[in-house]
């Protein structure tokens, strides 16, 4: 099954990946498993969060997002960060398949680009566990729940910005075709742009209004 | 004055910098100008912030930091981001001299490393102006002053993390000597690690206590 001479489907074509082994699963298999697993995680958290009486529907939706993105960061991205040889994987191991497939949209994953690894490392090691903490913080209405969500969301936005800017600076030629470029690189990543943006705006307003009330209380008691 | 054949003082030695022109100013000149300018900016802001009666000494110190780091981001780092040919500068233009000198501690600046440019671009274009907004927000006690300071500080920490991690992943061999490595690369950058960390902790506590008071108020009024 091993492809000789570093042959692989990725772009740029002169990328050397000795020992590359092609995907065993189809695109439909890989995407379906992620879709079904994510739906189950969402559904579980939606039902579970309903057991907390004081949690609004908006907060329950946020808990679904945080468990989904947290597990994505820790499991999928965590595997990538600590598996430099995923493209040599000789079995249809799902996590390796994901990155073999995603590299068709951005070959810097297979090429071990240092900016990609740095961003994915911070995301998997720091932000992933912080997402699970956010689920707990929302459920138990901790006073740090808004600032924690802002912190993680800004981290996701900063990471995505570095991810896209470095690609542009390096020629933006890492996708096999426009299909993979738009679906994997642009569309899939766009969720980590617009969702964190909405969360930052939402929590920013909540924090500002809380600080305003505190400021007014202090002024009154003077 | 132009050095032939891409000769330059930086490491790695095989780095090609055609048209490189050495520093005109001495290290003492370059560091002194930055030191004196920064001291003047600090002193101006300390005196100016004293005109606001309700601002604590801690907040005045924060205003000094934000004006200093904001101007550093916009002027020094802004020049770097938009001046890919700074190392060819044939006059003793101060901003070019700064980066010719700093590249002795990290040649990725002269080499136009894409991770460095991405981080510096975000820092100069987004965080620099946001720092000036933080000065205004503290002075006028805006309700978003804490969350804004957390947002910028986390950006600085994320940027510094990407900056150091990419260097390690690429072999950490970009300094002319241990002297430049420790003074320029480690010591100078360390200010953008420990100061933002202190600010995040400080503002995080303030925000959490404001949210806690708001939560309690809401519970009472129910």
Coordinates of C-alpha atoms in Angstrom, one line a residue:
Chain A
X1 CA 0.0 0.0 0.0
X2 CA 3.0 2.3 0.6
X3 CA 3.5 4.7 -2.3
X4 CA 7.1 4.8 -3.6
X5 CA 9.3 7.8 -4.1
X6 CA 7.3 10.1 -1.9
X7 CA 4.3 10.1 -4.2
X8 CA 1.2 11.6 -2.8
X9 CA -2.0 13.5 -3.9
X10 CA -1.1 16.8 -2.3
X11 CA -0.1 20.2 -3.6
X12 CA 2.6 21.6 -4.0
X13 CA 3.7 18.6 -6.0
X14 CA 7.4 18.9 -5.0
X15 CA 6.4 18.2 -1.3
X16 CA 8.4 15.2 -0.1
X17 CA 6.4 12.7 2.0
X18 CA 8.5 9.5 2.0
X19 CA 6.5 6.5 3.2
X20 CA 3.1 8.1 2.5
X21 CA 0.2 5.7 2.6
X22 CA -3.1 6.8 0.9
X23 CA -6.5 7.0 2.7
X24 CA -8.3 3.8 3.3
X25 CA -11.7 5.4 4.0
X26 CA -13.7 7.4 1.5
X27 CA -14.4 11.1 2.0
X28 CA -18.0 10.2 2.8
X29 CA -16.9 7.8 5.5
X30 CA -14.6 10.3 7.1
X31 CA -17.0 13.2 7.0
X32 CA -20.0 11.1 8.1
X33 CA -18.2 9.8 11.2
X34 CA -17.3 13.3 12.2
X35 CA -20.8 14.5 11.4
X36 CA -22.6 11.7 13.3
X37 CA -20.2 11.9 16.3
X38 CA -20.6 15.7 16.5
X39 CA -24.4 15.3 16.3
X40 CA -24.4 12.8 19.1
X41 CA -22.2 15.0 21.3
X42 CA -24.5 18.0 20.5
X43 CA -27.6 16.0 21.3
X44 CA -26.2 14.6 24.5
X45 CA -25.2 18.0 25.7
X46 CA -28.5 19.5 24.8
X47 CA -30.4 16.9 26.8
X48 CA -27.9 16.9 29.7
X49 CA -27.9 20.8 29.9
X50 CA -31.7 20.7 30.1
X51 CA -31.3 19.1 33.6
X52 CA -30.0 22.5 34.9
X53 CA -33.1 24.6 35.6
X54 CA -31.6 28.0 35.5
X55 CA -29.7 27.7 32.2
X56 CA -31.2 29.6 29.3
X57 CA -31.6 28.0 25.8
X58 CA -28.8 30.3 24.6
X59 CA -26.5 29.0 27.3
X60 CA -27.4 25.4 26.5
X61 CA -26.5 26.0 22.9
X62 CA -23.2 27.5 24.1
X63 CA -22.6 24.3 26.2
X64 CA -23.2 22.2 23.0
X65 CA -20.7 24.4 21.1
X66 CA -18.0 24.2 23.8
X67 CA -18.2 20.4 24.2
X68 CA -18.1 20.0 20.4
X69 CA -15.2 22.3 19.8
X70 CA -13.3 21.2 22.9
X71 CA -13.4 17.5 21.9
X72 CA -12.5 18.5 18.3
X73 CA -9.5 20.4 19.7
X74 CA -8.4 17.7 22.1
X75 CA -9.1 14.5 20.0
X76 CA -8.7 15.5 16.4
X77 CA -6.2 18.4 16.7
X78 CA -4.4 16.8 19.7
X79 CA -3.8 13.6 17.6
X80 CA -2.4 15.7 14.7
X81 CA 0.0 17.7 17.0
X82 CA 1.6 14.6 18.5
X83 CA 1.6 12.4 15.4
X84 CA 4.1 13.8 12.9
X85 CA 3.9 10.5 10.9
X86 CA 0.2 10.3 10.5
X87 CA 0.5 10.2 6.7
X88 CA 2.5 7.0 7.0
X89 CA -0.2 5.2 9.0
X90 CA -0.7 1.7 7.4
X91 CA -4.1 1.0 9.0
X92 CA -7.4 2.7 8.5
X93 CA -7.0 4.5 11.8
X94 CA -9.7 7.1 11.8
X95 CA -7.7 10.1 13.2
X96 CA -4.9 9.5 10.7
X97 CA -7.5 9.3 7.9
X98 CA -9.0 12.6 8.9
X99 CA -5.6 14.4 8.5
X100 CA -4.7 12.5 5.3
X101 CA -8.0 13.7 3.9
X102 CA -7.8 17.3 5.3
X103 CA -4.3 17.7 3.9
X104 CA -6.0 17.7 0.5
X105 CA -7.3 21.1 1.5
X106 CA -4.1 22.3 3.2
X107 CA -0.9 20.2 2.6
X108 CA 0.9 22.1 5.4
X109 CA -0.6 19.6 7.8
X110 CA 1.2 16.7 6.1
X111 CA 4.3 19.0 5.5
X112 CA 4.4 19.8 9.3
X113 CA 4.5 23.6 8.8
X114 CA 5.7 25.2 12.0
X115 CA 3.1 27.9 12.1
X116 CA 0.3 25.3 11.7
X117 CA 1.8 23.1 14.5
X118 CA 2.2 26.0 16.8
X119 CA -1.4 27.1 16.4
X120 CA -2.7 23.5 16.6
X121 CA -0.5 22.9 19.6
X122 CA -1.9 25.9 21.6
X123 CA -5.4 24.9 20.5
X124 CA -5.2 21.3 21.5
X125 CA -3.2 21.6 24.7
X126 CA -4.6 24.9 26.2
X127 CA -7.9 25.7 24.4
X128 CA -9.3 22.2 24.3
X129 CA -9.3 21.6 28.1
X130 CA -10.4 25.3 28.5
X131 CA -13.5 24.5 26.4
X132 CA -14.5 21.7 28.7
X133 CA -14.0 24.1 31.6
X134 CA -16.4 26.5 29.8
X135 CA -19.1 23.8 29.7
X136 CA -18.7 23.4 33.5
X137 CA -18.6 27.2 34.1
X138 CA -21.8 27.8 32.2
X139 CA -23.6 24.9 33.8
X140 CA -22.7 26.0 37.3
X141 CA -23.0 29.7 36.5
X142 CA -19.4 30.5 37.6
X143 CA -18.6 34.2 37.7
X144 CA -15.7 33.7 35.3
X145 CA -18.0 32.0 32.6
X146 CA -18.0 35.1 30.3
X147 CA -14.4 36.0 30.5
X148 CA -13.4 32.4 30.0
X149 CA -15.5 32.2 26.8
X150 CA -14.0 35.5 25.5
X151 CA -10.5 34.2 26.3
X152 CA -11.0 30.9 24.4
X153 CA -12.9 32.5 21.5
X154 CA -10.2 35.2 21.0
X155 CA -7.6 32.4 21.0
X156 CA -9.5 30.6 18.3
X157 CA -9.8 33.8 16.3
X158 CA -6.1 34.6 16.7
X159 CA -5.1 31.1 15.7
X160 CA -7.3 31.1 12.7
X161 CA -5.9 34.5 11.7
X162 CA -2.3 33.2 11.9
X163 CA -3.4 30.1 10.0
X164 CA -4.8 32.1 7.1
X165 CA -2.2 34.9 7.0
X166 CA 0.8 32.5 7.0
X167 CA -0.9 30.6 4.1
X168 CA -1.3 33.8 2.1
X169 CA 2.3 34.9 2.8
X170 CA 3.5 31.5 1.6
X171 CA 1.6 31.6 -1.7
X172 CA -1.7 30.1 -0.7
X173 CA -1.1 27.1 -2.9
X174 CA -1.7 24.1 -0.6
X175 CA -5.0 22.7 -1.9
X176 CA -5.4 19.9 -4.4
X177 CA -8.2 21.7 -6.2
X178 CA -10.7 24.6 -5.7
X179 CA -13.2 22.0 -4.3
X180 CA -10.9 21.1 -1.4
X181 CA -9.8 24.7 -1.0
X182 CA -13.3 26.0 -0.5
X183 CA -14.9 23.1 1.4
X184 CA -12.0 22.1 3.7
X185 CA -9.8 25.1 4.0
X186 CA -12.4 28.0 3.8
X187 CA -15.8 26.5 4.7
X188 CA -14.7 24.1 7.5
X189 CA -12.5 26.7 9.2
X190 CA -15.1 29.5 8.8
X191 CA -17.1 28.0 11.8
X192 CA -14.1 29.0 14.0
X193 CA -14.4 32.5 12.7
X194 CA -18.0 33.4 12.9
X195 CA -19.0 31.4 16.0
X196 CA -16.2 32.8 18.2
X197 CA -17.0 36.3 16.9
X198 CA -20.6 36.0 18.0
X199 CA -19.5 34.6 21.4
X200 CA -17.0 37.4 21.9
X201 CA -19.6 40.1 21.1
X202 CA -22.2 38.4 23.4
X203 CA -19.9 38.0 26.4
X204 CA -18.2 41.4 25.9
X205 CA -21.6 43.0 26.3
X206 CA -22.5 41.0 29.4
X207 CA -19.1 41.8 31.0
X208 CA -19.4 45.5 30.2
X209 CA -22.9 45.7 31.6
X210 CA -21.8 43.9 34.8
X211 CA -18.8 46.3 35.2
X212 CA -21.1 49.3 34.6
X213 CA -23.4 48.2 37.4
X214 CA -20.5 47.7 39.7
X215 CA -19.1 51.1 38.8
X216 CA -22.5 52.7 39.5
X217 CA -22.9 50.8 42.8
X218 CA -19.4 52.1 43.9
X219 CA -20.3 55.7 43.0
X220 CA -23.5 55.5 44.9
X221 CA -21.9 54.1 48.1
X222 CA -19.3 56.8 48.1
Chain B
X1 CA 28.4 50.5 1.9
X2 CA 26.4 47.7 0.3
X3 CA 27.7 44.2 1.2
X4 CA 28.4 42.0 -1.9
X5 CA 27.1 38.5 -2.3
X6 CA 24.4 38.7 0.4
X7 CA 27.0 38.8 3.1
X8 CA 25.5 39.7 6.5
X9 CA 26.2 39.2 10.2
X10 CA 23.1 37.0 10.9
X11 CA 22.6 33.3 11.7
X12 CA 22.0 30.9 9.9
X13 CA 25.0 31.7 7.7
X14 CA 23.3 30.4 4.6
X15 CA 20.5 33.0 4.8
X16 CA 20.5 35.0 1.6
X17 CA 20.0 38.7 2.0
X18 CA 21.1 40.3 -1.3
X19 CA 21.7 44.1 -1.0
X20 CA 22.1 44.0 2.8
X21 CA 23.5 47.2 4.3
X22 CA 25.0 47.0 7.8
X23 CA 23.9 49.1 10.8
X24 CA 25.1 52.7 10.8
X25 CA 24.3 53.3 14.5
X26 CA 25.9 51.5 17.4
X27 CA 23.9 49.2 19.7
X28 CA 24.2 51.8 22.4
X29 CA 22.7 54.5 20.1
X30 CA 19.8 52.3 19.1
X31 CA 18.9 51.0 22.6
X32 CA 19.4 54.5 24.1
X33 CA 17.0 56.1 21.7
X34 CA 14.3 53.5 22.5
X35 CA 15.0 53.7 26.2
X36 CA 14.9 57.6 26.3
X37 CA 11.8 57.7 24.0
X38 CA 10.0 55.1 26.2
X39 CA 10.9 56.9 29.4
X40 CA 9.5 60.2 27.9
X41 CA 6.3 58.5 26.9
X42 CA 6.0 56.9 30.3
X43 CA 6.7 60.2 32.1
X44 CA 4.3 62.1 29.9
X45 CA 1.5 59.6 30.5
X46 CA 2.2 59.4 34.3
X47 CA 1.9 63.2 34.6
X48 CA -1.1 63.4 32.1
X49 CA -3.0 60.6 33.9
X50 CA -2.6 62.4 37.2
X51 CA -5.0 65.1 35.9
X52 CA -7.9 62.5 36.1
X53 CA -9.0 62.6 39.8
X54 CA -10.6 59.2 40.0
X55 CA -7.8 57.1 38.5
X56 CA -5.8 55.0 40.9
X57 CA -2.0 54.8 40.8
X58 CA -2.4 51.2 39.5
X59 CA -4.5 52.4 36.6
X60 CA -2.1 55.3 35.9
X61 CA 0.7 52.7 35.6
X62 CA -1.5 50.7 33.2
X63 CA -2.1 53.8 31.1
X64 CA 1.7 54.2 30.9
X65 CA 2.1 50.6 29.8
X66 CA -0.6 50.8 27.2
X67 CA 0.7 53.9 25.6
X68 CA 4.3 52.5 25.6
X69 CA 3.3 49.1 24.2
X70 CA 0.8 50.6 21.7
X71 CA 3.4 53.0 20.2
X72 CA 5.9 50.2 20.1
X73 CA 3.4 48.0 18.2
X74 CA 2.3 50.7 15.8
X75 CA 5.6 52.5 15.1
X76 CA 8.4 49.9 15.5
X77 CA 6.5 46.7 14.6
X78 CA 4.3 48.6 12.1
X79 CA 7.4 49.7 10.2
X80 CA 8.8 46.2 10.2
X81 CA 5.5 44.6 8.8
X82 CA 5.3 47.0 5.9
X83 CA 9.1 47.3 5.1
X84 CA 10.3 44.0 3.7
X85 CA 13.5 45.6 2.5
X86 CA 14.5 47.3 5.8
X87 CA 17.9 45.5 5.7
X88 CA 18.8 47.2 2.4
X89 CA 18.2 50.7 3.9
X90 CA 21.2 52.8 2.8
X91 CA 20.6 55.6 5.3
X92 CA 20.8 55.5 9.1
X93 CA 17.0 55.6 9.3
X94 CA 16.2 54.7 12.9
X95 CA 13.4 52.2 12.4
X96 CA 15.5 50.2 9.9
X97 CA 18.4 50.3 12.3
X98 CA 16.3 48.8 15.1
X99 CA 15.4 45.8 13.0
X100 CA 18.9 45.4 11.5
X101 CA 20.1 45.3 15.1
X102 CA 17.2 43.1 16.5
X103 CA 17.8 40.5 13.7
X104 CA 21.1 39.7 15.4
X105 CA 18.9 38.1 18.1
X106 CA 16.4 36.6 15.6
X107 CA 17.3 36.5 11.9
X108 CA 13.7 35.5 11.0
X109 CA 13.0 39.3 10.9
X110 CA 15.4 39.9 8.1
X111 CA 14.4 36.5 6.5
X112 CA 10.8 37.6 6.5
X113 CA 9.5 34.4 8.2
X114 CA 5.8 34.1 7.6
X115 CA 4.9 33.2 11.2
X116 CA 6.8 36.3 12.4
X117 CA 5.1 38.6 9.9
X118 CA 1.7 37.2 10.7
X119 CA 2.1 37.8 14.4
X120 CA 3.7 41.2 13.9
X121 CA 1.0 42.1 11.4
X122 CA -1.8 41.3 13.9
X123 CA 0.1 43.1 16.7
X124 CA 0.8 46.3 14.7
X125 CA -2.5 46.6 12.9
X126 CA -5.1 45.4 15.5
X127 CA -3.4 45.4 18.9
X128 CA -1.5 48.7 18.5
X129 CA -4.6 50.9 18.0
X130 CA -6.4 48.8 20.6
X131 CA -3.7 49.7 23.2
X132 CA -4.4 53.4 22.6
X133 CA -8.1 52.7 23.0
X134 CA -7.2 51.0 26.4
X135 CA -5.5 54.3 27.5
X136 CA -8.7 56.2 26.7
X137 CA -11.0 53.5 28.3
X138 CA -9.1 53.5 31.6
X139 CA -8.9 57.3 31.7
X140 CA -12.7 57.7 31.1
X141 CA -13.5 54.6 33.2
X142 CA -15.4 52.9 30.3
X143 CA -17.3 49.7 31.3
X144 CA -15.3 47.8 28.6
X145 CA -11.9 48.8 30.1
X146 CA -11.2 45.4 31.8
X147 CA -12.4 43.2 28.9
X148 CA -10.4 45.3 26.4
X149 CA -7.2 44.9 28.4
X150 CA -7.7 41.1 28.7
X151 CA -8.4 40.9 24.9
X152 CA -5.1 42.8 24.0
X153 CA -3.0 41.0 26.7
X154 CA -4.2 37.6 25.6
X155 CA -3.4 38.6 22.0
X156 CA 0.1 39.6 23.1
X157 CA 0.5 36.3 24.9
X158 CA -0.8 34.2 22.0
X159 CA 1.5 36.1 19.6
X160 CA 4.5 35.6 21.8
X161 CA 3.7 31.9 22.2
X162 CA 3.5 31.4 18.4
X163 CA 6.7 33.4 18.1
X164 CA 8.7 31.2 20.5
X165 CA 7.1 27.8 19.5
X166 CA 7.7 28.3 15.7
X167 CA 11.4 29.2 16.5
X168 CA 11.8 26.0 18.6
X169 CA 10.2 23.9 15.8
X170 CA 12.5 25.4 13.3
X171 CA 15.7 24.6 15.2
X172 CA 16.0 27.7 17.5
X173 CA 19.2 28.8 15.6
X174 CA 18.5 32.4 14.6
X175 CA 20.8 34.3 17.0
X176 CA 24.3 35.5 16.2
X177 CA 25.5 34.6 19.7
X178 CA 24.2 33.7 23.2
X179 CA 24.5 37.4 24.1
X180 CA 22.0 38.4 21.4
X181 CA 19.8 35.3 22.1
X182 CA 19.4 36.1 25.7
X183 CA 19.2 39.9 25.7
X184 CA 17.2 40.5 22.5
X185 CA 15.2 37.3 21.9
X186 CA 14.6 36.2 25.5
X187 CA 14.9 39.2 27.8
X188 CA 13.3 41.9 25.5
X189 CA 10.3 39.7 24.7
X190 CA 9.8 38.5 28.3
X191 CA 8.2 41.9 29.0
X192 CA 5.4 40.8 26.7
X193 CA 4.9 37.6 28.7
X194 CA 4.9 38.7 32.3
X195 CA 3.2 42.1 32.0
X196 CA 0.2 40.8 30.0
X197 CA 0.0 37.8 32.4
X198 CA -0.3 40.2 35.4
X199 CA -2.9 42.3 33.5
X200 CA -5.0 39.3 32.5
X201 CA -5.0 38.0 36.1
X202 CA -5.9 41.5 37.5
X203 CA -8.7 42.2 35.0
X204 CA -10.0 38.6 35.1
X205 CA -10.6 39.0 38.9
X206 CA -12.3 42.4 38.4
X207 CA -14.6 41.0 35.7
X208 CA -15.5 37.9 37.8
X209 CA -16.3 40.0 40.8
X210 CA -18.5 42.3 38.7
X211 CA -20.4 39.4 37.2
X212 CA -20.8 37.8 40.6
X213 CA -22.4 41.0 42.0
X214 CA -24.7 41.1 38.9
X215 CA -25.7 37.5 39.4
X216 CA -26.5 38.1 43.1
X217 CA -28.5 41.2 42.2
X218 CA -30.5 39.2 39.7
X219 CA -31.1 36.4 42.1
X220 CA -32.3 38.9 44.8
X221 CA -34.7 40.7 42.4
X222 CA -36.3 37.4 41.4

